[in-house]
């Protein structure tokens, strides 16, 4: 299966795709959001072979009939999503690091779409912004930049070339003495459509 999210901040939905040749009974399947912070459970339903399964916050989320409803609450800044079958087996993972979403945006509300459903969902290069809607409408009647329960607009499209983006750390003191405060300025270069970034700082706790 593969996932797709989209819509504005009040429009929550996830799409699964069955890339096998057999129908799948979805009863008891769950999506674990951020290591158990939220658990979205599918109580009933079937994904037909080579078909889609739409999970929505409410039936009014889009004008496409949902296959299951769940109290979805996806953070704009990114979540770790793990899809598990009724036996607890991990079937797919998206954004395993819990960092910023691999694609999608909150300006044009373009959904995050998977490029190849046969490739891991935990690869940033396998995701891209929606490029064309399917004609679906959101709860307000506006056309969606997404394809709920339909083929992703980017499926089969090669991913864009990697950008040579840089994050540069500029400390104000390269040789501080004991007790000295250090300020570090962070700059970016060659970044396109940068929404946010995070940093992990490793240090010797005996010194700092």
GROMACS .gro file of N, CA, C and O in nm, residues 63-112:
model
  200
   63UNK      N    1  -1.561   1.508  -0.177
   63UNK     CA    2  -1.683   1.458  -0.240
   63UNK      C    3  -1.665   1.315  -0.291
   63UNK      O    4  -1.751   1.261  -0.359
   64UNK      N    5  -1.551   1.254  -0.255
   64UNK     CA    6  -1.525   1.114  -0.288
   64UNK      C    7  -1.563   1.029  -0.167
   64UNK      O    8  -1.523   1.060  -0.054
   65UNK      N    9  -1.643   0.926  -0.187
   65UNK     CA   10  -1.690   0.843  -0.076
   65UNK      C   11  -1.573   0.770  -0.010
   65UNK      O   12  -1.497   0.699  -0.076
   66UNK      N   13  -1.559   0.789   0.120
   66UNK     CA   14  -1.451   0.724   0.195
   66UNK      C   15  -1.483   0.577   0.217
   66UNK      O   16  -1.599   0.538   0.229
   67UNK      N   17  -1.378   0.497   0.226
   67UNK     CA   18  -1.393   0.355   0.259
   67UNK      C   19  -1.388   0.333   0.409
   67UNK      O   20  -1.435   0.231   0.459
   68UNK      N   21  -1.329   0.428   0.481
   68UNK     CA   22  -1.321   0.419   0.627
   68UNK      C   23  -1.306   0.560   0.683
   68UNK      O   24  -1.255   0.650   0.616
   69UNK      N   25  -1.353   0.578   0.806
   69UNK     CA   26  -1.341   0.706   0.874
   69UNK      C   27  -1.253   0.690   0.997
   69UNK      O   28  -1.257   0.587   1.065
   70UNK      N   29  -1.172   0.792   1.024
   70UNK     CA   30  -1.086   0.793   1.143
   70UNK      C   31  -1.064   0.937   1.184
   70UNK      O   32  -1.068   1.027   1.101
   71UNK      N   33  -1.041   0.957   1.312
   71UNK     CA   34  -1.018   1.093   1.363
   71UNK      C   35  -0.875   1.136   1.331
   71UNK      O   36  -0.791   1.149   1.420
   72UNK      N   37  -0.849   1.157   1.202
   72UNK     CA   38  -0.714   1.190   1.158
   72UNK      C   39  -0.669   1.326   1.211
   72UNK      O   40  -0.745   1.421   1.213
   73UNK      N   41  -0.543   1.332   1.251
   73UNK     CA   42  -0.485   1.457   1.297
   73UNK      C   43  -0.337   1.455   1.258
   73UNK      O   44  -0.251   1.411   1.334
   74UNK      N   45  -0.309   1.501   1.135
   74UNK     CA   46  -0.174   1.497   1.081
   74UNK      C   47  -0.108   1.634   1.097
   74UNK      O   48  -0.163   1.735   1.056
   75UNK      N   49   0.010   1.635   1.158
   75UNK     CA   50   0.080   1.761   1.182
   75UNK      C   51   0.137   1.817   1.052
   75UNK      O   52   0.195   1.742   0.972
   76UNK      N   53   0.121   1.947   1.030
   76UNK     CA   54   0.178   2.010   0.910
   76UNK      C   55   0.330   2.000   0.907
   76UNK      O   56   0.391   2.007   0.800
   77UNK      N   57   0.392   1.986   1.023
   77UNK     CA   58   0.537   1.980   1.031
   77UNK      C   59   0.591   1.838   1.019
   77UNK      O   60   0.713   1.818   1.028
   78UNK      N   61   0.503   1.739   0.999
   78UNK     CA   62   0.549   1.603   0.975
   78UNK      C   63   0.515   1.506   1.086
   78UNK      O   64   0.517   1.542   1.204
   79UNK      N   65   0.482   1.384   1.049
   79UNK     CA   66   0.456   1.275   1.141
   79UNK      C   67   0.526   1.150   1.090
   79UNK      O   68   0.553   1.137   0.970
   80UNK      N   69   0.552   1.056   1.180
   80UNK     CA   70   0.595   0.923   1.140
   80UNK      C   71   0.471   0.836   1.132
   80UNK      O   72   0.396   0.824   1.229
   81UNK      N   73   0.444   0.777   1.015
   81UNK     CA   74   0.327   0.693   0.996
   81UNK      C   75   0.370   0.550   0.965
   81UNK      O   76   0.453   0.529   0.877
   82UNK      N   77   0.315   0.455   1.039
   82UNK     CA   78   0.346   0.313   1.018
   82UNK      C   79   0.215   0.238   0.995
   82UNK      O   80   0.125   0.241   1.080
   83UNK      N   81   0.205   0.172   0.882
   83UNK     CA   82   0.086   0.093   0.847
   83UNK      C   83   0.110  -0.051   0.891
   83UNK      O   84   0.209  -0.113   0.853
   84UNK      N   85   0.016  -0.105   0.972
   84UNK     CA   86   0.026  -0.241   1.022
   84UNK      C   87  -0.101  -0.319   0.988
   84UNK      O   88  -0.211  -0.264   0.993
   85UNK      N   89  -0.083  -0.447   0.956
   85UNK     CA   90  -0.202  -0.529   0.929
   85UNK      C   91  -0.264  -0.576   1.060
   85UNK      O   92  -0.215  -0.543   1.169
   86UNK      N   93  -0.370  -0.655   1.050
   86UNK     CA   94  -0.443  -0.697   1.169
   86UNK      C   95  -0.358  -0.781   1.263
   86UNK      O   96  -0.387  -0.790   1.383
   87UNK      N   97  -0.253  -0.842   1.210
   87UNK     CA   98  -0.164  -0.921   1.293
   87UNK      C   99  -0.050  -0.842   1.353
   87UNK      O  100   0.036  -0.899   1.421
   88UNK      N  101  -0.047  -0.712   1.330
   88UNK     CA  102   0.057  -0.627   1.385
   88UNK      C  103   0.183  -0.620   1.301
   88UNK      O  104   0.282  -0.557   1.340
   89UNK      N  105   0.181  -0.684   1.184
   89UNK     CA  106   0.298  -0.682   1.095
   89UNK      C  107   0.310  -0.546   1.026
   89UNK      O  108   0.210  -0.493   0.975
   90UNK      N  109   0.430  -0.490   1.023
   90UNK     CA  110   0.451  -0.362   0.956
   90UNK      C  111   0.450  -0.383   0.805
   90UNK      O  112   0.528  -0.462   0.752
   91UNK      N  113   0.360  -0.314   0.738
   91UNK     CA  114   0.345  -0.325   0.594
   91UNK      C  115   0.416  -0.210   0.522
   91UNK      O  116   0.474  -0.227   0.415
   92UNK      N  117   0.412  -0.093   0.582
   92UNK     CA  118   0.472   0.024   0.517
   92UNK      C  119   0.502   0.129   0.622
   92UNK      O  120   0.436   0.135   0.727
   93UNK      N  121   0.602   0.211   0.594
   93UNK     CA  122   0.638   0.323   0.680
   93UNK      C  123   0.658   0.446   0.595
   93UNK      O  124   0.716   0.438   0.487
   94UNK      N  125   0.608   0.558   0.643
   94UNK     CA  126   0.627   0.686   0.576
   94UNK      C  127   0.689   0.784   0.675
   94UNK      O  128   0.640   0.798   0.787
   95UNK      N  129   0.797   0.848   0.634
   95UNK     CA  130   0.860   0.951   0.716
   95UNK      C  131   0.904   0.893   0.851
   95UNK      O  132   0.871   0.946   0.957
   96UNK      N  133   0.979   0.784   0.844
   96UNK     CA  134   1.018   0.714   0.965
   96UNK      C  135   1.095   0.797   1.065
   96UNK      O  136   1.096   0.767   1.184
   97UNK      N  137   1.161   0.902   1.020
   97UNK     CA  138   1.235   0.988   1.111
   97UNK      C  139   1.149   1.089   1.183
   97UNK      O  140   1.196   1.160   1.273
   98UNK      N  141   1.020   1.099   1.144
   98UNK     CA  142   0.931   1.196   1.206
   98UNK      C  143   0.967   1.339   1.176
   98UNK      O  144   0.929   1.430   1.250
   99UNK      N  145   1.041   1.360   1.067
   99UNK     CA  146   1.083   1.495   1.030
   99UNK      C  147   0.977   1.560   0.941
   99UNK      O  148   0.866   1.511   0.930
  100UNK      N  149   1.015   1.672   0.876
  100UNK     CA  150   0.921   1.740   0.788
  100UNK      C  151   0.877   1.645   0.677
  100UNK      O  152   0.955   1.564   0.628
  101UNK      N  153   0.750   1.654   0.636
  101UNK     CA  154   0.698   1.570   0.528
  101UNK      C  155   0.789   1.576   0.406
  101UNK      O  156   0.847   1.680   0.375
  102UNK      N  157   0.799   1.466   0.335
  102UNK     CA  158   0.885   1.458   0.218
  102UNK      C  159   0.835   1.547   0.103
  102UNK      O  160   0.910   1.583   0.014
  103UNK      N  161   0.708   1.579   0.102
  103UNK     CA  162   0.650   1.662  -0.005
  103UNK      C  163   0.520   1.721   0.047
  103UNK      O  164   0.486   1.708   0.165
  104UNK      N  165   0.444   1.784  -0.044
  104UNK     CA  166   0.322   1.853  -0.003
  104UNK      C  167   0.355   1.991   0.051
  104UNK      O  168   0.470   2.021   0.084
  105UNK      N  169   0.255   2.078   0.058
  105UNK     CA  170   0.279   2.210   0.116
  105UNK      C  171   0.152   2.267   0.175
  105UNK      O  172   0.042   2.215   0.153
  106UNK      N  173   0.168   2.371   0.254
  106UNK     CA  174   0.055   2.435   0.320
  106UNK      C  175   0.021   2.568   0.257
  106UNK      O  176  -0.059   2.643   0.310
  107UNK      N  177   0.083   2.598   0.143
  107UNK     CA  178   0.051   2.723   0.073
  107UNK      C  179  -0.049   2.695  -0.039
  107UNK      O  180  -0.158   2.749  -0.041
  108UNK      N  181  -0.013   2.607  -0.131
  108UNK     CA  182  -0.106   2.569  -0.236
  108UNK      C  183  -0.188   2.448  -0.199
  108UNK      O  184  -0.272   2.402  -0.277
  109UNK      N  185  -0.166   2.395  -0.078
  109UNK     CA  186  -0.235   2.276  -0.029
  109UNK      C  187  -0.224   2.161  -0.129
  109UNK      O  188  -0.321   2.093  -0.159
  110UNK      N  189  -0.103   2.143  -0.182
  110UNK     CA  190  -0.079   2.031  -0.273
  110UNK      C  191  -0.050   1.906  -0.190
  110UNK      O  192   0.029   1.909  -0.097
  111UNK      N  193  -0.117   1.798  -0.225
  111UNK     CA  194  -0.100   1.676  -0.148
  111UNK      C  195   0.036   1.613  -0.173
  111UNK      O  196   0.101   1.637  -0.276
  112UNK      N  197   0.080   1.533  -0.079
  112UNK     CA  198   0.204   1.458  -0.089
  112UNK      C  199   0.172   1.325  -0.157
  112UNK      O  200   0.092   1.247  -0.106
   0.00000   0.00000   0.00000
